[in-house]
CSV table of C-alpha atoms in Angstrom, one decimal:
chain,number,residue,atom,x,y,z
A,86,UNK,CA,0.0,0.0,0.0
A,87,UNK,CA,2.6,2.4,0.7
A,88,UNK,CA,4.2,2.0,-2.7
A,89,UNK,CA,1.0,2.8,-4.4
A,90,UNK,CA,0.9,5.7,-2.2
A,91,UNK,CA,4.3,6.8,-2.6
A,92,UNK,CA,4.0,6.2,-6.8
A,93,UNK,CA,0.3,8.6,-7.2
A,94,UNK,CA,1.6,11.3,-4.8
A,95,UNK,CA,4.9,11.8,-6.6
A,96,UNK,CA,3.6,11.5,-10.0
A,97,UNK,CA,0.9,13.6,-9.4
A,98,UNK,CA,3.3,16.5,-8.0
A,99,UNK,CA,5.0,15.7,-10.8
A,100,UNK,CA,2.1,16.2,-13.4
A,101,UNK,CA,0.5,19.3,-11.5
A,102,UNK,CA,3.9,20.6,-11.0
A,103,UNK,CA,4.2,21.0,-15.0
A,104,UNK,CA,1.1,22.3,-15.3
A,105,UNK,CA,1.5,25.3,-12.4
A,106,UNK,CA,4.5,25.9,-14.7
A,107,UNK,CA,2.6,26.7,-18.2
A,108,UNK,CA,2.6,30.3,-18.3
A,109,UNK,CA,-1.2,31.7,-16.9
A,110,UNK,CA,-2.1,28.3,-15.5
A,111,UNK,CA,-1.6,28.6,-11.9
A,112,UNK,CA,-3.9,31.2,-11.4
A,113,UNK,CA,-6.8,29.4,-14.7
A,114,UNK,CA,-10.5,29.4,-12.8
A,115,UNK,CA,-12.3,26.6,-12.1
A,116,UNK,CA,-13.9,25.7,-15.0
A,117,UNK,CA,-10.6,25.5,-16.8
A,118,UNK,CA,-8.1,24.2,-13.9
A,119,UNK,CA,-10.6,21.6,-12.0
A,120,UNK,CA,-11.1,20.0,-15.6
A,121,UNK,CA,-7.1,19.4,-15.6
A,122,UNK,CA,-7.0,18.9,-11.4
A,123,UNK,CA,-9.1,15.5,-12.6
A,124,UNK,CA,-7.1,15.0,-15.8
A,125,UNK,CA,-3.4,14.9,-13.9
A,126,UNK,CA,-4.9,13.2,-11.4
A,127,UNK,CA,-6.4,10.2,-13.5
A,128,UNK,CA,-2.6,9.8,-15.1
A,129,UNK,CA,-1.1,9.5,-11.9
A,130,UNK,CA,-3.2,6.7,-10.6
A,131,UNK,CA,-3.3,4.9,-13.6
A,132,UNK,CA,0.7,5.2,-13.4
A,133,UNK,CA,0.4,3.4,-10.2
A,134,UNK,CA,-1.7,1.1,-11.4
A,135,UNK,CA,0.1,0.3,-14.3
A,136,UNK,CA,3.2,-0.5,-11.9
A,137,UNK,CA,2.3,-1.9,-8.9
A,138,UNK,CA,-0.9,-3.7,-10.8
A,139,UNK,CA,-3.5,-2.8,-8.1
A,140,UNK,CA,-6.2,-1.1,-10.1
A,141,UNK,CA,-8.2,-0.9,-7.1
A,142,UNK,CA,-6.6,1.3,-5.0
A,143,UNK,CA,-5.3,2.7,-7.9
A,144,UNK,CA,-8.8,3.9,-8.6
A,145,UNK,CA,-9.9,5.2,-5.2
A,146,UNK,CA,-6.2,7.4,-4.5
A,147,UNK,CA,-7.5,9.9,-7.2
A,148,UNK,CA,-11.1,10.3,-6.0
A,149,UNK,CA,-9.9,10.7,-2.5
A,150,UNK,CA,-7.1,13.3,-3.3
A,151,UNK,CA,-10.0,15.1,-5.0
A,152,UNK,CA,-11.7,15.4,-2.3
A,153,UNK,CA,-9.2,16.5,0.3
A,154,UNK,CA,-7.7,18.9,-2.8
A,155,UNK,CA,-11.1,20.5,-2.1
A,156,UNK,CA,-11.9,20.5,1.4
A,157,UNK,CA,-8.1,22.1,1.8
A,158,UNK,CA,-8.7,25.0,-0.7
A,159,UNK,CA,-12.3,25.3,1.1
A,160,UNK,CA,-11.4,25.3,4.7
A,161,UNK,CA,-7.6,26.8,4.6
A,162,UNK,CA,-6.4,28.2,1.3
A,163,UNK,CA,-9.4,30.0,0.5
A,164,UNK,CA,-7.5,32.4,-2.2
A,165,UNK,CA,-5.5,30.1,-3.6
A,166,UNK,CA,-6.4,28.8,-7.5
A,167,UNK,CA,-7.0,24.9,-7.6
A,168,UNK,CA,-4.1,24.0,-9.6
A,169,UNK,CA,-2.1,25.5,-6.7
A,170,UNK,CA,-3.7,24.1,-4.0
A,171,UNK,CA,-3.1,20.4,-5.5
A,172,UNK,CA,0.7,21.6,-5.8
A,173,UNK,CA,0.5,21.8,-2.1
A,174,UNK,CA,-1.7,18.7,-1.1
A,175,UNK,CA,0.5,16.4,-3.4
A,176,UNK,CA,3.3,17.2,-2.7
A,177,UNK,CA,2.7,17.1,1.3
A,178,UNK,CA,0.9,14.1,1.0
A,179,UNK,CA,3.6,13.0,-1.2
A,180,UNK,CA,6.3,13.9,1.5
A,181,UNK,CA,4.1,11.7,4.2
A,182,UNK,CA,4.2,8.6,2.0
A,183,UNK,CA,7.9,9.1,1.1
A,184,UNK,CA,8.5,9.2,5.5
A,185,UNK,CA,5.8,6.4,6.3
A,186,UNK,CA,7.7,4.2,3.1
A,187,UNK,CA,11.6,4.9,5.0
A,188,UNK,CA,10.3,4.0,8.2
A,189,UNK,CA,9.3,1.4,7.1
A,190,UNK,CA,12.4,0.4,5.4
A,191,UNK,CA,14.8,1.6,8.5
A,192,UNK,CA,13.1,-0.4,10.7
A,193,UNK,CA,12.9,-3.4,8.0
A,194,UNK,CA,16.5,-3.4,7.7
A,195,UNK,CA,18.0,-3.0,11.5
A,196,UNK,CA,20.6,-5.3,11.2
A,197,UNK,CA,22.3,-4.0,14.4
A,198,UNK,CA,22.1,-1.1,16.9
A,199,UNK,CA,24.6,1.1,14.5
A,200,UNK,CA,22.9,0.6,11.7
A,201,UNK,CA,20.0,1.2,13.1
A,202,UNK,CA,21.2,4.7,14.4
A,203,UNK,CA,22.7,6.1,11.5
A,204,UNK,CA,19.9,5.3,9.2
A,205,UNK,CA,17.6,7.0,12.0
A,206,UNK,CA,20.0,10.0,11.6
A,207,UNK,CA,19.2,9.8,7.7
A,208,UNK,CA,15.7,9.8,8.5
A,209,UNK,CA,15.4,12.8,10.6
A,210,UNK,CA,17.6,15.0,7.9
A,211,UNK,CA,15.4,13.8,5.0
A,212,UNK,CA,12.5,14.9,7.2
A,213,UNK,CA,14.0,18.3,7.4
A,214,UNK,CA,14.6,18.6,4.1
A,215,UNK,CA,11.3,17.6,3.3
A,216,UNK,CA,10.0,20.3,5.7
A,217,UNK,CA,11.8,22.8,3.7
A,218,UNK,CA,11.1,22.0,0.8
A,219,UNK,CA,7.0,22.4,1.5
A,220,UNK,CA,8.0,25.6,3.4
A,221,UNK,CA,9.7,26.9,0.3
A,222,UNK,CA,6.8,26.0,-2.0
A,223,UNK,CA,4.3,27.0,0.4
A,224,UNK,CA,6.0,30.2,0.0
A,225,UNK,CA,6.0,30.7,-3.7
A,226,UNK,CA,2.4,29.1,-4.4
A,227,UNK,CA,1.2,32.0,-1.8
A,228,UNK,CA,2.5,34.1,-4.5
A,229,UNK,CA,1.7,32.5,-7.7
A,230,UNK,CA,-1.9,31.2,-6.7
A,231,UNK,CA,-3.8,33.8,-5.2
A,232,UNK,CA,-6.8,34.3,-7.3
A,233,UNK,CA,-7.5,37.7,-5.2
A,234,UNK,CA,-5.5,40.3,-3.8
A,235,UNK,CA,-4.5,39.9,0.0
A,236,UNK,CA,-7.1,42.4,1.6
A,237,UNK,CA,-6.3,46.6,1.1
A,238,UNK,CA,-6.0,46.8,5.1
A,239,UNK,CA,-2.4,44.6,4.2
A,240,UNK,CA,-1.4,47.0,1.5
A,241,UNK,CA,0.0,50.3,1.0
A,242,UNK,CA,-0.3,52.5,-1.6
A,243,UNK,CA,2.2,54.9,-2.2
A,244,UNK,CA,0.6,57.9,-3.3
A,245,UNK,CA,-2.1,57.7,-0.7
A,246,UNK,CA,0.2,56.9,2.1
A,247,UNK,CA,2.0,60.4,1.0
A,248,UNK,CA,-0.7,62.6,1.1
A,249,UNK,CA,-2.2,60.8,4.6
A,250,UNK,CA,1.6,61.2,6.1
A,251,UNK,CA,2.0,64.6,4.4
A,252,UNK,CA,3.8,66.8,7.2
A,253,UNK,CA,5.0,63.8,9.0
A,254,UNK,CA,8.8,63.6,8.9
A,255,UNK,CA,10.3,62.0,12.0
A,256,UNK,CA,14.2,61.8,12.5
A,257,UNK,CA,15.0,58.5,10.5
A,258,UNK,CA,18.1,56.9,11.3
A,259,UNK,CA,20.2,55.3,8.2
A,260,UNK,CA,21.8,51.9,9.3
A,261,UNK,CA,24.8,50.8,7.2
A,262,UNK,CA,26.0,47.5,8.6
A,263,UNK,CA,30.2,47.0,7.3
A,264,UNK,CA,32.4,44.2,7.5
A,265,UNK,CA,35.7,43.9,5.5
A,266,UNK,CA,33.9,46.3,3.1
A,267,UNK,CA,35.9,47.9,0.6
A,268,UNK,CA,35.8,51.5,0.6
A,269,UNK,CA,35.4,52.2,-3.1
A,270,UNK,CA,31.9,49.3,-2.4
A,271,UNK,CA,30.6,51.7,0.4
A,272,UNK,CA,31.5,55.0,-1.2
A,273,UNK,CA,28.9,54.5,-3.8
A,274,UNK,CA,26.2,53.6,-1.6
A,275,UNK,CA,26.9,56.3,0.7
A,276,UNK,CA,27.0,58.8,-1.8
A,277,UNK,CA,23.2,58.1,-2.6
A,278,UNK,CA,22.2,58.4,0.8
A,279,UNK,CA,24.1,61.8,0.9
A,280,UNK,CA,21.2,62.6,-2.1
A,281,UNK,CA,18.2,61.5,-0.7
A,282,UNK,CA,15.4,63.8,-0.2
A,283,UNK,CA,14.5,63.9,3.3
A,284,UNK,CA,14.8,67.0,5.4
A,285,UNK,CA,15.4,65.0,8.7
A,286,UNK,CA,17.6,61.6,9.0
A,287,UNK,CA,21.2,60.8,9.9
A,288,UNK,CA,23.1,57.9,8.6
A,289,UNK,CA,24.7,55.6,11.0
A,290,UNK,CA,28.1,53.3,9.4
A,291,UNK,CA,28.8,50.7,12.0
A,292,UNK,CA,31.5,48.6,10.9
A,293,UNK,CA,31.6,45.6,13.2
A,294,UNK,CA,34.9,42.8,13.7
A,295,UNK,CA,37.2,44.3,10.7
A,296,UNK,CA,40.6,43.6,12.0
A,297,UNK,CA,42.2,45.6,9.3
A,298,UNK,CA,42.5,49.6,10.0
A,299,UNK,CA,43.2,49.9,6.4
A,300,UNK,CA,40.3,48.7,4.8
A,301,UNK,CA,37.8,50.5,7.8
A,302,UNK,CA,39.4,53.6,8.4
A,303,UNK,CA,39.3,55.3,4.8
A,304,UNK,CA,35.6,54.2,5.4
A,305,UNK,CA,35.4,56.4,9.1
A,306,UNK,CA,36.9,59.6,7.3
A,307,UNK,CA,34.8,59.1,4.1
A,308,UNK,CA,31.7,59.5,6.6
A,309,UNK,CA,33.4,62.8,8.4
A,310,UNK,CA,34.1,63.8,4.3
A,311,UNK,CA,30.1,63.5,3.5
A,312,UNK,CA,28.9,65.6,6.9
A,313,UNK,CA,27.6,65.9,10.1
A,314,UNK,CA,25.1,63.5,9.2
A,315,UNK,CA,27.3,61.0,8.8
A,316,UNK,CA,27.5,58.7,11.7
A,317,UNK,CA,30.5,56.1,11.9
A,318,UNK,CA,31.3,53.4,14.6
A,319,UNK,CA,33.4,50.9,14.9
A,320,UNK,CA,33.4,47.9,16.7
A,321,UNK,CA,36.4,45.5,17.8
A,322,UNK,CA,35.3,41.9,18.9
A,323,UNK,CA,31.8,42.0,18.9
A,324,UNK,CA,29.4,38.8,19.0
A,325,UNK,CA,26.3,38.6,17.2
A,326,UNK,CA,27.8,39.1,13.3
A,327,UNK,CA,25.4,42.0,11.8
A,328,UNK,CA,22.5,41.6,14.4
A,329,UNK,CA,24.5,41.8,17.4
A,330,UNK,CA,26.3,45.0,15.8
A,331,UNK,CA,23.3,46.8,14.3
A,332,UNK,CA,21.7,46.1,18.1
A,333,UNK,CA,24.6,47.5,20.0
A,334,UNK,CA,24.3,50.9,17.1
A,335,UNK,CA,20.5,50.9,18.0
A,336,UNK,CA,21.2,51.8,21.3
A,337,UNK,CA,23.2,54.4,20.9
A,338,UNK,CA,21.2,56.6,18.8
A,339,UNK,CA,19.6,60.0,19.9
A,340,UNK,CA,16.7,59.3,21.7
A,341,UNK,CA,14.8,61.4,19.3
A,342,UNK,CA,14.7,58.8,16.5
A,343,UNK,CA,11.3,57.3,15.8
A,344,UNK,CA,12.3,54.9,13.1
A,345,UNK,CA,15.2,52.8,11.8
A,346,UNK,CA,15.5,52.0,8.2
A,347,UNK,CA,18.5,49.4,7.0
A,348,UNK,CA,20.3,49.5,4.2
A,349,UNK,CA,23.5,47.3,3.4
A,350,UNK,CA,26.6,48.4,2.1
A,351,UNK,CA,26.3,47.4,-1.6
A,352,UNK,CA,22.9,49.2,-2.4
A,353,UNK,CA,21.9,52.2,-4.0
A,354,UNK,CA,19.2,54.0,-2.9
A,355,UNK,CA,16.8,56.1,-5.0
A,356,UNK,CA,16.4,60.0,-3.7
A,357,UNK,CA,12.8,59.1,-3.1
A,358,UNK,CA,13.5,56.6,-0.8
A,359,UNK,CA,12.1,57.8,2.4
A,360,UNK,CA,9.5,59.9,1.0
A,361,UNK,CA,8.2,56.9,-0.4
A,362,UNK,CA,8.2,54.6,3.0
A,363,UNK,CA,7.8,57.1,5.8
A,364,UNK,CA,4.6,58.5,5.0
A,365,UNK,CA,3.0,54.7,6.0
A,366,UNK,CA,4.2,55.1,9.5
A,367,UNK,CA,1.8,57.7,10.1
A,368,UNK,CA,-0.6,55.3,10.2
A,369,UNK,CA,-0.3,54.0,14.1
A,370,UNK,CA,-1.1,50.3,12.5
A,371,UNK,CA,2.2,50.3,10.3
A,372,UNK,CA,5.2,48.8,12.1
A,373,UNK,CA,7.3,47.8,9.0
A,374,UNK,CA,7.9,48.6,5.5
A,375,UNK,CA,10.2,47.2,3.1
A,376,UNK,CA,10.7,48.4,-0.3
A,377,UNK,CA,12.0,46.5,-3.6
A,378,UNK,CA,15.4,45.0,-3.6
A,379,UNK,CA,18.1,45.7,-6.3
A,380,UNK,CA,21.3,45.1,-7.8
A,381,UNK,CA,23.8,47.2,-9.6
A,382,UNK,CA,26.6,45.4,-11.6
A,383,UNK,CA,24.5,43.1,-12.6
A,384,UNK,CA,24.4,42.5,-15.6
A,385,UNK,CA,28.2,40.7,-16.2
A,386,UNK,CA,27.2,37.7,-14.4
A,387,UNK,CA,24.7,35.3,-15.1
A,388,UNK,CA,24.3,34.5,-11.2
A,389,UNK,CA,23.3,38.3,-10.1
A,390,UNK,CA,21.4,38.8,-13.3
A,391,UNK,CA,19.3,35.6,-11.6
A,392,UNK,CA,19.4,37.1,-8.2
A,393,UNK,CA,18.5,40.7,-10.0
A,394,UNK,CA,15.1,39.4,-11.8
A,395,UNK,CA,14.6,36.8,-9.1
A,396,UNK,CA,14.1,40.3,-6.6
A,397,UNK,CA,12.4,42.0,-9.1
């Protein structure tokens, strides 16, 4: 039984899988996707069938997964499209079988106590990986297969945010988290937050665990170069990586700073950039904005230009 189980579940991720990937299917109404839930479905149990030769339960696995396809995207992903939700089911249910089938096997095969314990180690990371890995799709079906917008209290649009937060300019403080950054890598990005067009922030370098003077001292007078604005701290043996530092920085900011943005040492901001994402805070119900993520040198390297669209 658990081979047939572990057969339908994988070929019908499989199947659903290339059809989520069809430009404009994962998000096909009902009348449209249902018709090819049933279709990919059908294939994978008579897959099954076909190699295990039980055409019994290979006839019952689709009918069920139809059903709890449905009572899934009924009772818990409500805005998800159909094809998406099936993504999901499958490839949990697929993930369950594949677990149920190992135990089975690990325990089948215990030869001796060692044995036994290293395969249980197996186990538990192939568990974990398996928990990822519906984690990670979880995440991008959320994206992909909403049939509706999330709900307009969970957005914010620009343009109305301004004119609701017009007036409202708090003292921002500018975060730059460092380490072993070269100068000439930090100088750009600095330079754009020297332009941006906001009458009250203050930009706050904190270099954290770079041994070499060299590399963060031409960064400490570049910062007394660009104006009283510029903030820069450096910090020698300090736990936590970027976290810990950025938390130690935190604390000693004037007291008059209401909020924090954070921007690392390669980016380049946009002059806009806090006209754009203050206005929201305004709003006593906004805690946290985050604007688009970019590259610059991009386009030399087929890895950032993956990471550049990817973001985009």
């Amino acid at each position: 039984m658990l081979t047939e189980l572990l057969i339908f579940f994988s070929v019908a991720t499989a199947l659903t899988a290339l059809l989520v990937l069809v430009p404009g299917f994962v998000r096909v109404r009902a009348f449209v996707s249902l018709p090819l839930a049933i279709i990919s479905l059908a294939a994978a149990g008579y897959t099954a069938a076909a190699l295990t030769n039980d055409w019994t339960t290979a006839t019952i696995l689709p009918v069920g997964t139809l059903g709890a396809i449905v009572l899934v995207r009924v009772a818990v992903l409500r805005r998800w499209s159909i094809l998406a939700t099936q993504l999901q089911t499958t490839f949990v249910l697929a993930g369950l079988a594949f677990i149920a089938y190992a135990v089975m096997q690990t325990i089948a095969f215990a030869f001796n106590p060692v044995w036994m314990f290293f395969s249980a180690v197996l186990l538990f990371f192939e568990v974990m990986a398996l928990l990822l890995a519906a984690s990670y799709a979880f995440e991008m079906l959320d994206v992909m297969g909403r049939r509706h917008q999330p709900p307009e209290s969970a957005e914010v649009d620009p343009e109305e945010a301004a004119a609701e937060g017009a007036g409202y300019t708090p003292l921002v403080a500018i975060q730059v988290p460092a380490y072993n950054e070269p100068v000439e890598v930090v100088q750009v990005t600095l330079e754009s937050l020297a332009r941006i067009d906001y009458p009250n922030y203050i930009v706050q370098v904190v270099d954290n665990n770079t041994e070499d003077p060299n590399v963060w001292r031409p960064l400490e007078q570049l910062c007394q170069q660009l104006g009283p604005k510029f903030q820069f701290m450096h910090l020698e043996d300090w736990p936590g990586f970027k976290a810990g530092a950025l938390n130690e920085a935190t604390k000693r900011l004037p007291a008059e700073v209401e909020i924090l943005a954070i921007v690392d040492a390669d980016y380049v901001v946009e002059p806009g950039f806090l006209k754009a994402t203050v206005p929201p805070f305004a709003d006593p119900n906004i805690a946290f904005v985050q604007s688009p993520q970019n590259y610059r040198d991009w386009d030399d390297s087929k890895y950032l230009r993956g990471l550049y669209y990817s973001y985009r």
